[in-house]
mmCIF file of C-alpha atoms in Angstrom:
data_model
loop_
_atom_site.group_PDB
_atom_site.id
_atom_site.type_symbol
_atom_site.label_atom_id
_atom_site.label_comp_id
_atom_site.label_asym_id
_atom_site.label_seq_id
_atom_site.Cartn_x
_atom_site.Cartn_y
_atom_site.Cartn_z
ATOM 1 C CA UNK Z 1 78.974 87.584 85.199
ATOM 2 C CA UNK Z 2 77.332 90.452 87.586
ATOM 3 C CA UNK Z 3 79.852 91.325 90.397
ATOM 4 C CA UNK Z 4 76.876 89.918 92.996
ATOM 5 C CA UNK Z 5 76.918 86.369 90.959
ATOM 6 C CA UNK Z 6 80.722 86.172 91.237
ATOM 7 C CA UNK Z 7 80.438 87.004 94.931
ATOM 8 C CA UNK Z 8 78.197 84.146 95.721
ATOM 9 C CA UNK Z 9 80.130 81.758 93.779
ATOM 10 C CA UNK Z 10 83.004 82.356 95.253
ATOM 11 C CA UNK Z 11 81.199 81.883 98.806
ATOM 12 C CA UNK Z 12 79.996 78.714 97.683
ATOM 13 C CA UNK Z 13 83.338 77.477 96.862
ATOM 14 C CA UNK Z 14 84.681 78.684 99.262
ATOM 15 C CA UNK Z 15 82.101 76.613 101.951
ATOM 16 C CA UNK Z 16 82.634 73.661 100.118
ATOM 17 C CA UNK Z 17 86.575 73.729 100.746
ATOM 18 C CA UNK Z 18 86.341 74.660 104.288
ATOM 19 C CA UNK Z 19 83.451 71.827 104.494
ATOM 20 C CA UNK Z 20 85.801 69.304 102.243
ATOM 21 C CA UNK Z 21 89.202 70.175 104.318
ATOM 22 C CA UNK Z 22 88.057 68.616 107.190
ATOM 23 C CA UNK Z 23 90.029 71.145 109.138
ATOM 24 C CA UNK Z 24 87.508 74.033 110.528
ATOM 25 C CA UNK Z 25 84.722 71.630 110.990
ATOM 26 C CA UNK Z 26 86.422 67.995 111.746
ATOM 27 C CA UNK Z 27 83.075 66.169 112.533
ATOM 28 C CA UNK Z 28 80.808 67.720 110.154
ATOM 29 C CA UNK Z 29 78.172 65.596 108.396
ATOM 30 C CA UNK Z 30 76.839 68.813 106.328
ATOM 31 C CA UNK Z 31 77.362 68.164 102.875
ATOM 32 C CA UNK Z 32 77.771 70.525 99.890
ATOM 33 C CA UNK Z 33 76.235 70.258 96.045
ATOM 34 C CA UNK Z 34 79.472 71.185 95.115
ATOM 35 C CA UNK Z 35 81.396 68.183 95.075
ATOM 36 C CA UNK Z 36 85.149 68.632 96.569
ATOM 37 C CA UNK Z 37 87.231 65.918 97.691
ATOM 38 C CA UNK Z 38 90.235 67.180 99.570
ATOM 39 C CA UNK Z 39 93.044 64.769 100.706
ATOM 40 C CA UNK Z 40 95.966 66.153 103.200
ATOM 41 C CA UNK Z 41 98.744 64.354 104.960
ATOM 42 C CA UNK Z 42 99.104 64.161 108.494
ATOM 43 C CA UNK Z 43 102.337 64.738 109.153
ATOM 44 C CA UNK Z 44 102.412 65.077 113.069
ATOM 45 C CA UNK Z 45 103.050 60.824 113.600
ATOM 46 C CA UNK Z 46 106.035 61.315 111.487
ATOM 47 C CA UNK Z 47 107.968 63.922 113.322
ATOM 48 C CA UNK Z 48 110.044 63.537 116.451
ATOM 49 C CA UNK Z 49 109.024 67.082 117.933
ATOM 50 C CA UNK Z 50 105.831 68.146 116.213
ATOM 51 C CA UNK Z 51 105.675 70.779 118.835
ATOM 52 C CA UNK Z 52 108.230 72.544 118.018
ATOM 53 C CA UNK Z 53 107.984 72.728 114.206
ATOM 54 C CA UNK Z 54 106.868 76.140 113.175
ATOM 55 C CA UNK Z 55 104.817 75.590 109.892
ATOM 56 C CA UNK Z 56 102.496 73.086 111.938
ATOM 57 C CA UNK Z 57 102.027 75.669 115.211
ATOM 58 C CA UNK Z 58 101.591 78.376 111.857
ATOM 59 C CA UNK Z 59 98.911 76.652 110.289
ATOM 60 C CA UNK Z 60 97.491 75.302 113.887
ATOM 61 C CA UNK Z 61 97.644 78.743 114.651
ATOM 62 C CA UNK Z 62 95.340 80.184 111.581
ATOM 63 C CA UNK Z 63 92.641 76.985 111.891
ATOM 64 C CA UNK Z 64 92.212 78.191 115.773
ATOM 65 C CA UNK Z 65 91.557 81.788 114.350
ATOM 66 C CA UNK Z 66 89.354 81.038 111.892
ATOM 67 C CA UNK Z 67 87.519 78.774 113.986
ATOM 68 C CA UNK Z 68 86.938 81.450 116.894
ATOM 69 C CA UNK Z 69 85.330 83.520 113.330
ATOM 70 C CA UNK Z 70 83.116 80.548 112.236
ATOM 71 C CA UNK Z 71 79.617 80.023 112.631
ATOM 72 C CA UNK Z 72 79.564 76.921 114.966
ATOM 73 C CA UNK Z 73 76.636 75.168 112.758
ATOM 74 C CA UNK Z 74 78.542 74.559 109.338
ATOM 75 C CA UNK Z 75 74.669 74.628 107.665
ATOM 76 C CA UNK Z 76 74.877 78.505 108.464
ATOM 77 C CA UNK Z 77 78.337 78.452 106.599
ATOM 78 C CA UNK Z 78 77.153 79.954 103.320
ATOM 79 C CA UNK Z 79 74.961 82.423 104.573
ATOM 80 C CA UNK Z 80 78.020 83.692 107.062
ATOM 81 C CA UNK Z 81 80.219 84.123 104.178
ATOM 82 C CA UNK Z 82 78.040 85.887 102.009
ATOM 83 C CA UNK Z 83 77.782 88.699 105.039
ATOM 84 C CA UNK Z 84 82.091 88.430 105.083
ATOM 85 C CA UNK Z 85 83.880 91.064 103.502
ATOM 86 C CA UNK Z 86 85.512 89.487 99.789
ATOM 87 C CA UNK Z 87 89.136 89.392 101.585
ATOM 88 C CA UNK Z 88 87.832 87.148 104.336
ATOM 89 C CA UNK Z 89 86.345 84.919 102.328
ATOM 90 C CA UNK Z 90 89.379 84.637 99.676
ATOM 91 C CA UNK Z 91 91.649 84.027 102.717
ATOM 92 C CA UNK Z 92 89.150 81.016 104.129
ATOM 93 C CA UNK Z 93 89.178 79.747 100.896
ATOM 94 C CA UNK Z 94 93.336 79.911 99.999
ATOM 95 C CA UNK Z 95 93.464 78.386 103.936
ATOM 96 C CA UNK Z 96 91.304 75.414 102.909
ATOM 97 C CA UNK Z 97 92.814 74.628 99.967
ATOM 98 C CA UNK Z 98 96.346 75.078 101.563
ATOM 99 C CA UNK Z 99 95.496 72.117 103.944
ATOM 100 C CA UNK Z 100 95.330 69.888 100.963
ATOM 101 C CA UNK Z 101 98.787 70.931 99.668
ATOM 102 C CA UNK Z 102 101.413 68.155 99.838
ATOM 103 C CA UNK Z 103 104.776 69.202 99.743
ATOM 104 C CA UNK Z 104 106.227 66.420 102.176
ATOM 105 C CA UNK Z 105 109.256 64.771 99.911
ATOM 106 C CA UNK Z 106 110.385 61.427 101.469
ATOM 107 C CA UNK Z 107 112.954 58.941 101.317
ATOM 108 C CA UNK Z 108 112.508 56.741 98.181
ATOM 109 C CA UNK Z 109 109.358 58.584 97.276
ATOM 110 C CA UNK Z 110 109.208 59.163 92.889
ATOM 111 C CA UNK Z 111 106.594 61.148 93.615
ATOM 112 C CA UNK Z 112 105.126 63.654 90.404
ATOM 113 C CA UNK Z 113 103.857 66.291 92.426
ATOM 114 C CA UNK Z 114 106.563 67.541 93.898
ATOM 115 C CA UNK Z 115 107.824 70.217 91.328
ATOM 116 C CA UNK Z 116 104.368 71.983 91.299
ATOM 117 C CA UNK Z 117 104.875 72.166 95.107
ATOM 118 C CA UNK Z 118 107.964 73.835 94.493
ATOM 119 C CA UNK Z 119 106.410 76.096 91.998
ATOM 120 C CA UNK Z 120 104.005 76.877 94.712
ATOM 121 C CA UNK Z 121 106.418 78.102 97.396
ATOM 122 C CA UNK Z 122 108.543 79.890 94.812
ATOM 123 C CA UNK Z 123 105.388 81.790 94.094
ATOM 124 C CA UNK Z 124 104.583 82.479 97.629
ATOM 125 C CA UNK Z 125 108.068 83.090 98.746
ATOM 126 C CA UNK Z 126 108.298 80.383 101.148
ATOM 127 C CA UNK Z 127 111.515 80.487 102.729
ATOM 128 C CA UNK Z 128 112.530 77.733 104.376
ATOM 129 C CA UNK Z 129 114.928 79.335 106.945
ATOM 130 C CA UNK Z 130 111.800 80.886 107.758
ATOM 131 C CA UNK Z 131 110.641 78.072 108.886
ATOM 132 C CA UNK Z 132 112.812 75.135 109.847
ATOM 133 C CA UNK Z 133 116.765 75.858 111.815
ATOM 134 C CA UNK Z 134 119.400 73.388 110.659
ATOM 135 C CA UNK Z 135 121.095 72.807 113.852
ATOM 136 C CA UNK Z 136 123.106 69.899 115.440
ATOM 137 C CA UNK Z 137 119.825 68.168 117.239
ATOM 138 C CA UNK Z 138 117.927 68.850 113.988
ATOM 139 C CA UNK Z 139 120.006 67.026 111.633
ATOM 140 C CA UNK Z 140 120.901 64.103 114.054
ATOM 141 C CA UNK Z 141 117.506 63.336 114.819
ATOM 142 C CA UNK Z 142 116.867 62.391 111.257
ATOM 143 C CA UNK Z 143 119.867 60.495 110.580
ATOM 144 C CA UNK Z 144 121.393 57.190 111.465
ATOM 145 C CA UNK Z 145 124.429 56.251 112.478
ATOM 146 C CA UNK Z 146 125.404 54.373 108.927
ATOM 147 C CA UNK Z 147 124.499 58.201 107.704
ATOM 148 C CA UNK Z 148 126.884 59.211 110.004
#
């Protein structure tokens, strides 16, 4: 495949996951001939503090940058990528597929995907120190007192 045939394809996917996130362009009716259906959980109604949990400001963070980069019209997607150097467009297209990633493990949850999602963040290095402090407040605001 010629290096300029690679480069559009991987424009193209990479509009279809930014289109099929739902994240960079919430209300967009645009659709894509490359048929993506991305799923994500929303995990703000489920935490006590969502402000103050560092992986959601993180990725809240990135989705405000790359939206301030974006064409505002997602039909002009495509032809704004194809003018993006290839490291702009790999990163848009690892950020949109990140949205989809589920690593959430609940209580009582047998759930199959879960050891691939560890295999991700072993990959990427994800530390979870990083990213979450065990303190007293922490840990007793997920807890009841039978725990206890």
């Amino acid at each position: 495949m010629s290096d300029n045939l690679s480069r559009k394809c991987r424009c193209w996917r990479a509009r279809a996951v930014m289109l099929a996130s739902g994240y960079t362009y919430p209300y967009n009716s645009e659709q894509s001939a490359l048929q993506l259906s991305l799923t994500h959980e929303r995990l703000e109604p489920s935490m006590k503090d969502a402000e103050s949990c560092k992986g959601l400001s993180a990725f809240n963070d990135l989705a405000d940058n790359y939206g301030h980069h974006l064409p505002g019209n997602p039909a002009d997607l495509f032809d704004w990528l194809l003018e993006q150097p290839q490291d702009m467009v790999l990163m848009l297209l690892a950020f949109g597929a990140a949205h989809s990633v589920n690593a959430v493990e609940k209580k009582f949850t047998d759930r199959k995907g879960i050891e691939q999602a560890n295999q991700l963040g072993r990959a990427l290095k994800v530390h979870m120190p990083d990213w979450f402090e065990t303190t007293g407040d922490s840990y007793f605001k997920h807890v009841n007192r039978t725990t206890i």
